[in-house]
Short mmCIF file of C-alpha atoms in Angstrom, two decimals:
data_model
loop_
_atom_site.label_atom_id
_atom_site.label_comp_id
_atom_site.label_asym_id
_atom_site.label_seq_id
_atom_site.Cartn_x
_atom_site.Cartn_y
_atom_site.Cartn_z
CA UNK A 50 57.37 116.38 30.65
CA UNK A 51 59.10 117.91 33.70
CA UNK A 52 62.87 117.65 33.61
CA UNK A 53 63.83 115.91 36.52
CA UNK A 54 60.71 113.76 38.41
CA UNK A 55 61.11 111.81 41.75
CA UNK A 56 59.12 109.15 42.99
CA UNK A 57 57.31 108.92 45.33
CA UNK A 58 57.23 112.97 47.18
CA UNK A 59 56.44 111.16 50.30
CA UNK A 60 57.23 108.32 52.28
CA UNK A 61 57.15 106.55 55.88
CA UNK A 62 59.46 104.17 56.73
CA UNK A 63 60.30 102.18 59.73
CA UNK A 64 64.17 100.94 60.44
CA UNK A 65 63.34 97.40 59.68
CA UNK A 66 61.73 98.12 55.97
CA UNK A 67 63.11 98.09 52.26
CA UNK A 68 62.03 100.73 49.83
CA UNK A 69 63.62 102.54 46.99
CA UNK A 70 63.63 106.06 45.73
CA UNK A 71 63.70 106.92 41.68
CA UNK A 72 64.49 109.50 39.81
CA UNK A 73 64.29 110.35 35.88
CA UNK A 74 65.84 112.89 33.47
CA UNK A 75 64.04 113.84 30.71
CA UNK A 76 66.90 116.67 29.85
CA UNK A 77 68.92 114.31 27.36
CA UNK A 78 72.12 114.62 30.39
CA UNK A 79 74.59 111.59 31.26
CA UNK A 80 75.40 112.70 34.28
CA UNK A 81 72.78 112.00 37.88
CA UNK A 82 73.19 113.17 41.35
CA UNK A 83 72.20 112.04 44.72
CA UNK A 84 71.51 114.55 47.58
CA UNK A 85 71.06 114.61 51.26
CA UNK A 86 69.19 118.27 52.54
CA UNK A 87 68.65 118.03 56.06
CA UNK A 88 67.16 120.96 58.37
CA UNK A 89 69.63 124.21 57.61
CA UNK A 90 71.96 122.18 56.96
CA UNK A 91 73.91 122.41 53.41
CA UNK A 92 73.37 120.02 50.79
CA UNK A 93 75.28 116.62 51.24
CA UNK A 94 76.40 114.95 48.16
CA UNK A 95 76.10 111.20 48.31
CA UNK A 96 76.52 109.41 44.90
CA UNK A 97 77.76 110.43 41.35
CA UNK A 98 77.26 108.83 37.95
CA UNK A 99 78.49 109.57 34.63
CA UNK A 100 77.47 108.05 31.97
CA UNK A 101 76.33 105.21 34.10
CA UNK A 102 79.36 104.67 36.04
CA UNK A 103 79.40 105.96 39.49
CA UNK A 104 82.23 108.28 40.15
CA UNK A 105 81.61 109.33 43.62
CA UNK A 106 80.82 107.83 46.42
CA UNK A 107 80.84 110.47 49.02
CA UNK A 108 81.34 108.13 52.07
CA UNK A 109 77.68 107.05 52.58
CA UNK A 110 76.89 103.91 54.89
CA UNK A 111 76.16 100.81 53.10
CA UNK A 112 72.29 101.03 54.03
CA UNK A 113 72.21 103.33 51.00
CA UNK A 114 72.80 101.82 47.90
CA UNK A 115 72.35 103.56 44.44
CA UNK A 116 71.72 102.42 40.92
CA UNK A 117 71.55 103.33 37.63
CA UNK A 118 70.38 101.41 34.87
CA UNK A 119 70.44 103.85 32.59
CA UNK A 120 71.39 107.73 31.76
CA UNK A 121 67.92 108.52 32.74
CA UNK A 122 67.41 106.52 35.83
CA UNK A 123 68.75 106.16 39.13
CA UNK A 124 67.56 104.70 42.63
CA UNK A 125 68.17 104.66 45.85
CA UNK A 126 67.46 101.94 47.64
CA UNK A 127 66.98 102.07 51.29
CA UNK A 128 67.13 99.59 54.20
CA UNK A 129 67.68 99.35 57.80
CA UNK A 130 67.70 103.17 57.91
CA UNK A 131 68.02 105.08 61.11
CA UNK A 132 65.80 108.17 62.34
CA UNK A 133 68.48 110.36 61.34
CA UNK A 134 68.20 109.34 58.01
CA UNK A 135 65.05 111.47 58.02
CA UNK A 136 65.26 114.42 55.62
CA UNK A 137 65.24 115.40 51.86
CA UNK A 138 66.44 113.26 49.18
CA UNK A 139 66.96 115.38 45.90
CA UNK A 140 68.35 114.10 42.44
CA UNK A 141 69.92 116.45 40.13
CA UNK A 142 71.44 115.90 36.66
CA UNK A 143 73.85 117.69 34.27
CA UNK A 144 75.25 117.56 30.70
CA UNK A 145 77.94 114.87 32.35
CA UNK A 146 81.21 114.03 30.26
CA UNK A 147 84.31 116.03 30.41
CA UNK A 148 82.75 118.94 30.96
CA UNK A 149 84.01 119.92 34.21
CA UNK A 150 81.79 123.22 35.21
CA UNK A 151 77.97 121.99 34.83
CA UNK A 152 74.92 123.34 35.95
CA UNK A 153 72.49 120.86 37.85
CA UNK A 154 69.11 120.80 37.37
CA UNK A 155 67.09 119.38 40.39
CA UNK A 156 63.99 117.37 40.69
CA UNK A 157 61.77 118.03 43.83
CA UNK A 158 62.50 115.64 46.03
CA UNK A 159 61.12 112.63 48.45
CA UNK A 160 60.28 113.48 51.85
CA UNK A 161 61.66 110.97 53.98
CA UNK A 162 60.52 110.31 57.43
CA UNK A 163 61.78 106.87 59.07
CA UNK A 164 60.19 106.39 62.68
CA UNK B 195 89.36 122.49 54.37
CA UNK B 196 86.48 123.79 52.44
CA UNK B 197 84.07 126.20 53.73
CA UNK B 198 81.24 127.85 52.52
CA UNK B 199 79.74 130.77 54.73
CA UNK B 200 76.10 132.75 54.37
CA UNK B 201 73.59 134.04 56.26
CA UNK B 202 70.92 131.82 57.67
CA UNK B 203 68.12 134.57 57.21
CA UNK B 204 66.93 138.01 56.13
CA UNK B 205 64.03 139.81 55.79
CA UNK B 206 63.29 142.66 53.08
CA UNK B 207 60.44 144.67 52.02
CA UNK B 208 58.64 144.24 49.02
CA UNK B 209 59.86 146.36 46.18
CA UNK B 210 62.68 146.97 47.96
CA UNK B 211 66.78 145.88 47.54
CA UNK B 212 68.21 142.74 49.14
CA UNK B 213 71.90 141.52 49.09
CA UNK B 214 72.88 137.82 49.97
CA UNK B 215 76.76 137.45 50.90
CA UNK B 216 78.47 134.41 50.23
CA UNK B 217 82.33 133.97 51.35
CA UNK B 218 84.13 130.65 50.59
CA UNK B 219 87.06 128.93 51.47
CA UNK B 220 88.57 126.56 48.72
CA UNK B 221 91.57 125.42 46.66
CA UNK B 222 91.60 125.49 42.92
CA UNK B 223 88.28 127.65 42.47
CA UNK B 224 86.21 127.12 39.23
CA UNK B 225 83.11 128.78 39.64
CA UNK B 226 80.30 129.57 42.41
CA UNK B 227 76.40 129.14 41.72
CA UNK B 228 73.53 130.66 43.06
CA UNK B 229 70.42 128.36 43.32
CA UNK B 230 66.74 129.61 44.58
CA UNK B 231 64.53 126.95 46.50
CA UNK B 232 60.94 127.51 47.68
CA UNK B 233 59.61 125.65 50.49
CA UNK B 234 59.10 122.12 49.43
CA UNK B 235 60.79 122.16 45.86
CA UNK B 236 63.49 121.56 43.97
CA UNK B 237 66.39 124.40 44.03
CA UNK B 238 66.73 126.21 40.86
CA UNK B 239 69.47 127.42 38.95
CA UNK B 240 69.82 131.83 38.91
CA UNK B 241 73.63 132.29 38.22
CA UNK B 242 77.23 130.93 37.63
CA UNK B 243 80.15 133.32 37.92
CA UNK B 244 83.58 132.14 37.13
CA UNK B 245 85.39 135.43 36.27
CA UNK B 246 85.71 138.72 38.58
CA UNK B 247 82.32 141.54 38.27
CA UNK B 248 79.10 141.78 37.85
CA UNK B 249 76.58 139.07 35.77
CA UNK B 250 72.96 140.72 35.79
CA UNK B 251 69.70 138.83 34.54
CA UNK B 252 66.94 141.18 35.40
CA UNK B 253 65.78 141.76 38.66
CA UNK B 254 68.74 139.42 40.25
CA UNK B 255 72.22 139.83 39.62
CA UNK B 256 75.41 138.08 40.73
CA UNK B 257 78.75 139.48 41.76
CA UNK B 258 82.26 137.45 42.30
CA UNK B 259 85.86 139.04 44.20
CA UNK B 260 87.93 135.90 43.34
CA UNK B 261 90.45 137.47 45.61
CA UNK B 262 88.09 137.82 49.11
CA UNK B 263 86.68 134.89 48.20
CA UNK B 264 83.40 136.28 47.99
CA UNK B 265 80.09 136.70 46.01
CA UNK B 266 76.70 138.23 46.29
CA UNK B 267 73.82 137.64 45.05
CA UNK B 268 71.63 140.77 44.14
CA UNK B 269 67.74 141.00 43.94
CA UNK B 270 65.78 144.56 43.29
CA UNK B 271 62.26 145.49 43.02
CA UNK B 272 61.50 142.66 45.62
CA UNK B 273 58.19 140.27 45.20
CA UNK B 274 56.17 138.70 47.48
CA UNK B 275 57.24 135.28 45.59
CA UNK B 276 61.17 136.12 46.05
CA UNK B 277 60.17 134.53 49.41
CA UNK B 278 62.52 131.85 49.30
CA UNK B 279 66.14 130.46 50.30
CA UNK B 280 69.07 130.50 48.35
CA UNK B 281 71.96 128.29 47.53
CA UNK B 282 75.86 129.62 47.44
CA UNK B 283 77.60 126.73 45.81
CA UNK B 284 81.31 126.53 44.76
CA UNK B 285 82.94 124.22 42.08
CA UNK B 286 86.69 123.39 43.18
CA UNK B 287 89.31 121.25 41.82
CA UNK B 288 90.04 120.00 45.70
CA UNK B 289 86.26 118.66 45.35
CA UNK B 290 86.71 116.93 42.32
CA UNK B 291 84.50 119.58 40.47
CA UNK B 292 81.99 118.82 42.52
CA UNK B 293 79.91 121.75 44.66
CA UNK B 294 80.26 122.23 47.99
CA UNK B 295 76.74 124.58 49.28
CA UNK B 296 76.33 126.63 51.79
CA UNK B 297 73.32 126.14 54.12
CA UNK B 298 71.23 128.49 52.60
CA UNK B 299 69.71 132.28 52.87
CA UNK B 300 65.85 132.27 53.94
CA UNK B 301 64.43 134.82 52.85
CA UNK B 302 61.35 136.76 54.39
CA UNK B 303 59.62 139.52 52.14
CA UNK B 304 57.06 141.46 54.03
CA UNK B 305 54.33 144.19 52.52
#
């Protein structure tokens, strides 16, 4: 099983619809990322969880909203989104805990396009 | 504020040598990684340097001057499927641990 899997690599939205965005770990890690990669732009970090807590929230608007049920799982669930919103949404997870230099591991991403 | 500088693209020649420069700007430093992403997948992992030198892993090797606040990333004998960008990221305590990347190095290998 791949390490880090995103559902779905694709997806169409327009500004009035709901959809969500998943991501799973099959690495053994506590610790899940959210990502924002736009056009040569650098990565934006949105949302942090350790050990299912979130620990950062990295000043996203409120039509974003994570969750994770579990150390393997996390959403995103999206609605009312704007045309800017259009661009790469990567997960990533790490080891989590106290260990405060980790390397993240990165699943592939979903596409995003919202007309 | 924290700042993380590299070139937006090269272009090398196959078999050839390429550097990558990466300069930062942070407070309380605690490491810089270097991530590879091909078109259209995830970025993965190549390097972490915490300490001053040199860290080699084959073809690619990574290079940290805490004091200039600079790194590079290495790559020799250059392959058609080193096409790719790459990711300068920096761990600081001012970001929580958290990495603050650069925009990323496209880079073009020709025949």
């Amino acid at each position: 099983e791949t390490g880090v899997t995103q559902t779905p690599r694709h997806l169409v939205m327009g500004m009035t619809n709901k959809k969500s965005l998943k991501c799973e770990q099959h690495l053994g890690h506590n610790a899940m990322y959210w990502y924002k990669q736009s056009a040569k732009k650098p990565l934006e970090l949105m949302f942090v969880y350790n050990f299912k807590e979130q620990t950062e929230n990295n000043s996203v608007p409120s039509r974003f909203s994570p969750e994770c049920p579990n150390s393997s799982h996390l959403f995103l669930h999206l609605h009312t989104l704007q045309p800017e919103d259009s661009a790469l949404y990567l997960c990533a997870s790490s080891h989590g805990g106290d260990n405060e230099q980790e390397t993240q591991y990165f699943g592939p991403g979903t596409r995003l396009l919202v007309l | 504020g924290q700042n993380i500088d590299q070139p937006t693209e090269m272009t090398a020649t196959e078999g050839a040598i390429v550097q990558i420069n990466c300069t930062y700007q942070t407070s309380g430093f605690n490491g810089l990684f270097w991530y590879q992403q091909h078109a259209g997948e995830a970025p993965t992992f190549l390097s972490y340097n915490v300490l001053d030198g040199l860290e080699e892993k084959g073809r690619f090797s990574s290079f940290l001057s805490r004091s200039k606040g600079y790194s590079y990333l290495l790559l020799k004998e250059l392959q058609m499927k080193d096409s790719a960008s790459y990711l300068c990221a920096v761990s600081a305590t001012d970001s929580n641990y958290q990495l603050i990347w650069g925009a990323g190095t496209k880079l073009i290998i020709k025949p």
